[in-house]
């Protein structure tokens, strides 16, 4: 809203103020998602949960190692795949919602998600 207020005088010269508003909102949302996705707080939350749930040290250690591995595999994904994978698997967002946030077609979300899953599953097969 602040950005739009700063552009108020320029909006009179713009053909479609609605389109400009949508573009600004989309880009700000993408920037916010990119800032959040680089942190991946899920692993930390799961580590804390594992520490409280698993009383046996060997089970807790194995769970911790699995989370570390998954976190490292997610970080190896290309940024857009990582973002799409995180929003779908962790945040449980719909394909349409992800497409709107990232600014891509819903079919592209399916493709990126499939590629991310495939990459992680291939690495999982190598790990076994």
mmCIF file of C-alpha atoms in Angstrom:
data_model
loop_
_atom_site.group_PDB
_atom_site.id
_atom_site.type_symbol
_atom_site.label_atom_id
_atom_site.label_comp_id
_atom_site.label_asym_id
_atom_site.label_seq_id
_atom_site.Cartn_x
_atom_site.Cartn_y
_atom_site.Cartn_z
ATOM 1 C CA UNK A 1 0.000 0.000 0.000
ATOM 2 C CA UNK A 2 2.866 2.354 0.793
ATOM 3 C CA UNK A 3 4.418 1.657 -2.594
ATOM 4 C CA UNK A 4 1.132 2.464 -4.326
ATOM 5 C CA UNK A 5 0.785 5.666 -2.336
ATOM 6 C CA UNK A 6 4.258 6.691 -3.503
ATOM 7 C CA UNK A 7 3.161 6.074 -7.107
ATOM 8 C CA UNK A 8 -0.146 7.912 -6.774
ATOM 9 C CA UNK A 9 0.826 10.756 -9.102
ATOM 10 C CA UNK A 10 2.208 8.334 -11.683
ATOM 11 C CA UNK A 11 -0.967 6.208 -11.653
ATOM 12 C CA UNK A 12 -2.776 8.826 -13.708
ATOM 13 C CA UNK A 13 -0.381 8.177 -16.604
ATOM 14 C CA UNK A 14 -0.643 4.372 -16.381
ATOM 15 C CA UNK A 15 -2.988 2.588 -18.797
ATOM 16 C CA UNK A 16 -4.135 0.018 -16.264
ATOM 17 C CA UNK A 17 -3.676 0.909 -12.591
ATOM 18 C CA UNK A 18 -5.224 -2.447 -11.644
ATOM 19 C CA UNK A 19 -2.551 -4.335 -13.579
ATOM 20 C CA UNK A 20 0.202 -2.260 -11.997
ATOM 21 C CA UNK A 21 -1.266 -2.898 -8.541
ATOM 22 C CA UNK A 22 -1.449 -6.638 -9.201
ATOM 23 C CA UNK A 23 2.152 -6.691 -10.450
ATOM 24 C CA UNK A 24 3.438 -4.821 -7.419
ATOM 25 C CA UNK A 25 1.525 -7.102 -5.041
ATOM 26 C CA UNK A 26 2.760 -10.226 -6.833
ATOM 27 C CA UNK A 27 6.384 -9.121 -6.754
ATOM 28 C CA UNK A 28 6.218 -8.162 -3.085
ATOM 29 C CA UNK A 29 4.669 -11.546 -2.265
ATOM 30 C CA UNK A 30 7.408 -13.328 -4.228
ATOM 31 C CA UNK A 31 10.080 -11.389 -2.388
ATOM 32 C CA UNK A 32 8.520 -12.285 0.949
ATOM 33 C CA UNK A 33 8.322 -15.968 -0.001
ATOM 34 C CA UNK A 34 11.917 -16.000 -1.158
ATOM 35 C CA UNK A 35 13.076 -14.482 2.109
ATOM 36 C CA UNK A 36 11.126 -17.077 4.099
ATOM 37 C CA UNK A 37 11.993 -20.105 1.980
ATOM 38 C CA UNK A 38 15.740 -19.591 2.406
ATOM 39 C CA UNK A 39 15.421 -20.244 6.131
ATOM 40 C CA UNK A 40 13.410 -23.483 6.043
ATOM 41 C CA UNK A 41 12.288 -23.407 9.698
ATOM 42 C CA UNK A 42 10.534 -26.767 9.337
ATOM 43 C CA UNK A 43 13.643 -28.792 10.135
ATOM 44 C CA UNK A 44 14.191 -26.907 13.393
ATOM 45 C CA UNK A 45 10.597 -27.444 14.468
ATOM 46 C CA UNK A 46 10.779 -31.139 13.620
ATOM 47 C CA UNK A 47 14.058 -31.495 15.517
ATOM 48 C CA UNK A 48 12.432 -30.057 18.621
ATOM 49 C CA UNK A 49 9.453 -32.362 18.188
ATOM 50 C CA UNK A 50 11.716 -35.369 17.732
ATOM 51 C CA UNK A 51 13.653 -34.522 20.882
ATOM 52 C CA UNK A 52 10.480 -34.419 22.935
ATOM 53 C CA UNK A 53 8.711 -37.424 21.370
ATOM 54 C CA UNK A 54 11.517 -39.958 21.076
ATOM 55 C CA UNK A 55 12.847 -41.079 24.438
ATOM 56 C CA UNK A 56 15.323 -43.616 23.016
ATOM 57 C CA UNK A 57 18.601 -41.953 22.042
ATOM 58 C CA UNK A 58 19.241 -44.140 18.982
ATOM 59 C CA UNK A 59 15.777 -43.483 17.550
ATOM 60 C CA UNK A 60 16.138 -39.777 18.228
ATOM 61 C CA UNK A 61 19.566 -39.697 16.569
ATOM 62 C CA UNK A 62 18.306 -41.546 13.510
ATOM 63 C CA UNK A 63 15.343 -39.193 13.213
ATOM 64 C CA UNK A 64 17.650 -36.193 13.572
ATOM 65 C CA UNK A 65 19.959 -37.519 10.839
ATOM 66 C CA UNK A 66 17.003 -38.114 8.523
ATOM 67 C CA UNK A 67 15.815 -34.546 9.027
ATOM 68 C CA UNK A 68 19.293 -33.189 8.376
ATOM 69 C CA UNK A 69 19.489 -35.200 5.170
ATOM 70 C CA UNK A 70 16.053 -34.062 3.974
ATOM 71 C CA UNK A 71 16.900 -30.454 4.762
ATOM 72 C CA UNK A 72 20.139 -30.695 2.770
ATOM 73 C CA UNK A 73 18.322 -32.289 -0.180
ATOM 74 C CA UNK A 74 15.718 -29.535 -0.192
ATOM 75 C CA UNK A 75 18.470 -26.906 -0.201
ATOM 76 C CA UNK A 76 20.059 -28.543 -3.261
ATOM 77 C CA UNK A 77 16.924 -28.084 -5.334
ATOM 78 C CA UNK A 78 16.756 -25.106 -7.717
ATOM 79 C CA UNK A 79 15.186 -22.145 -5.928
ATOM 80 C CA UNK A 80 11.807 -22.266 -7.698
ATOM 81 C CA UNK A 81 11.496 -26.043 -7.190
ATOM 82 C CA UNK A 82 12.486 -25.618 -3.566
ATOM 83 C CA UNK A 83 9.899 -22.892 -3.091
ATOM 84 C CA UNK A 84 7.111 -24.889 -4.788
ATOM 85 C CA UNK A 85 8.020 -28.083 -2.905
ATOM 86 C CA UNK A 86 8.067 -26.269 0.428
ATOM 87 C CA UNK A 87 4.742 -24.518 -0.141
ATOM 88 C CA UNK A 88 3.035 -27.750 -1.207
ATOM 89 C CA UNK A 89 4.543 -30.281 1.208
ATOM 90 C CA UNK A 90 5.016 -28.138 4.301
ATOM 91 C CA UNK A 91 2.492 -25.340 4.024
ATOM 92 C CA UNK A 92 -0.104 -27.557 2.242
ATOM 93 C CA UNK A 93 -1.008 -24.866 -0.265
ATOM 94 C CA UNK A 94 -3.052 -25.671 -3.358
ATOM 95 C CA UNK A 95 -1.546 -25.674 -6.845
ATOM 96 C CA UNK A 96 -3.574 -22.602 -7.785
ATOM 97 C CA UNK A 97 -2.421 -20.720 -4.702
ATOM 98 C CA UNK A 98 1.218 -21.625 -5.345
ATOM 99 C CA UNK A 99 0.888 -20.596 -8.992
ATOM 100 C CA UNK A 100 -0.550 -17.243 -7.961
ATOM 101 C CA UNK A 101 2.210 -16.598 -5.398
ATOM 102 C CA UNK A 102 5.094 -17.653 -7.633
ATOM 103 C CA UNK A 103 3.566 -16.123 -10.761
ATOM 104 C CA UNK A 104 3.492 -19.228 -12.930
ATOM 105 C CA UNK A 105 0.831 -21.414 -14.535
ATOM 106 C CA UNK A 106 -0.804 -24.128 -12.373
ATOM 107 C CA UNK A 107 0.514 -26.797 -14.761
ATOM 108 C CA UNK A 108 4.018 -25.469 -14.163
ATOM 109 C CA UNK A 109 3.488 -25.997 -10.444
ATOM 110 C CA UNK A 110 2.717 -29.663 -11.099
ATOM 111 C CA UNK A 111 5.801 -30.009 -13.276
ATOM 112 C CA UNK A 112 8.118 -28.299 -10.792
ATOM 113 C CA UNK A 113 6.684 -30.301 -7.917
ATOM 114 C CA UNK A 114 7.152 -33.574 -9.804
ATOM 115 C CA UNK A 115 10.757 -32.679 -10.630
ATOM 116 C CA UNK A 116 11.517 -31.763 -7.021
ATOM 117 C CA UNK A 117 9.961 -34.974 -5.710
ATOM 118 C CA UNK A 118 11.793 -37.040 -8.306
ATOM 119 C CA UNK A 119 15.142 -35.482 -7.369
ATOM 120 C CA UNK A 120 14.585 -36.174 -3.674
ATOM 121 C CA UNK A 121 13.353 -39.739 -4.317
ATOM 122 C CA UNK A 122 16.396 -40.466 -6.492
ATOM 123 C CA UNK A 123 18.679 -39.277 -3.733
ATOM 124 C CA UNK A 124 16.717 -41.363 -1.246
ATOM 125 C CA UNK A 125 17.260 -44.480 -3.389
ATOM 126 C CA UNK A 126 21.001 -43.750 -3.460
ATOM 127 C CA UNK A 127 20.986 -43.375 0.316
ATOM 128 C CA UNK A 128 19.404 -46.776 0.964
#
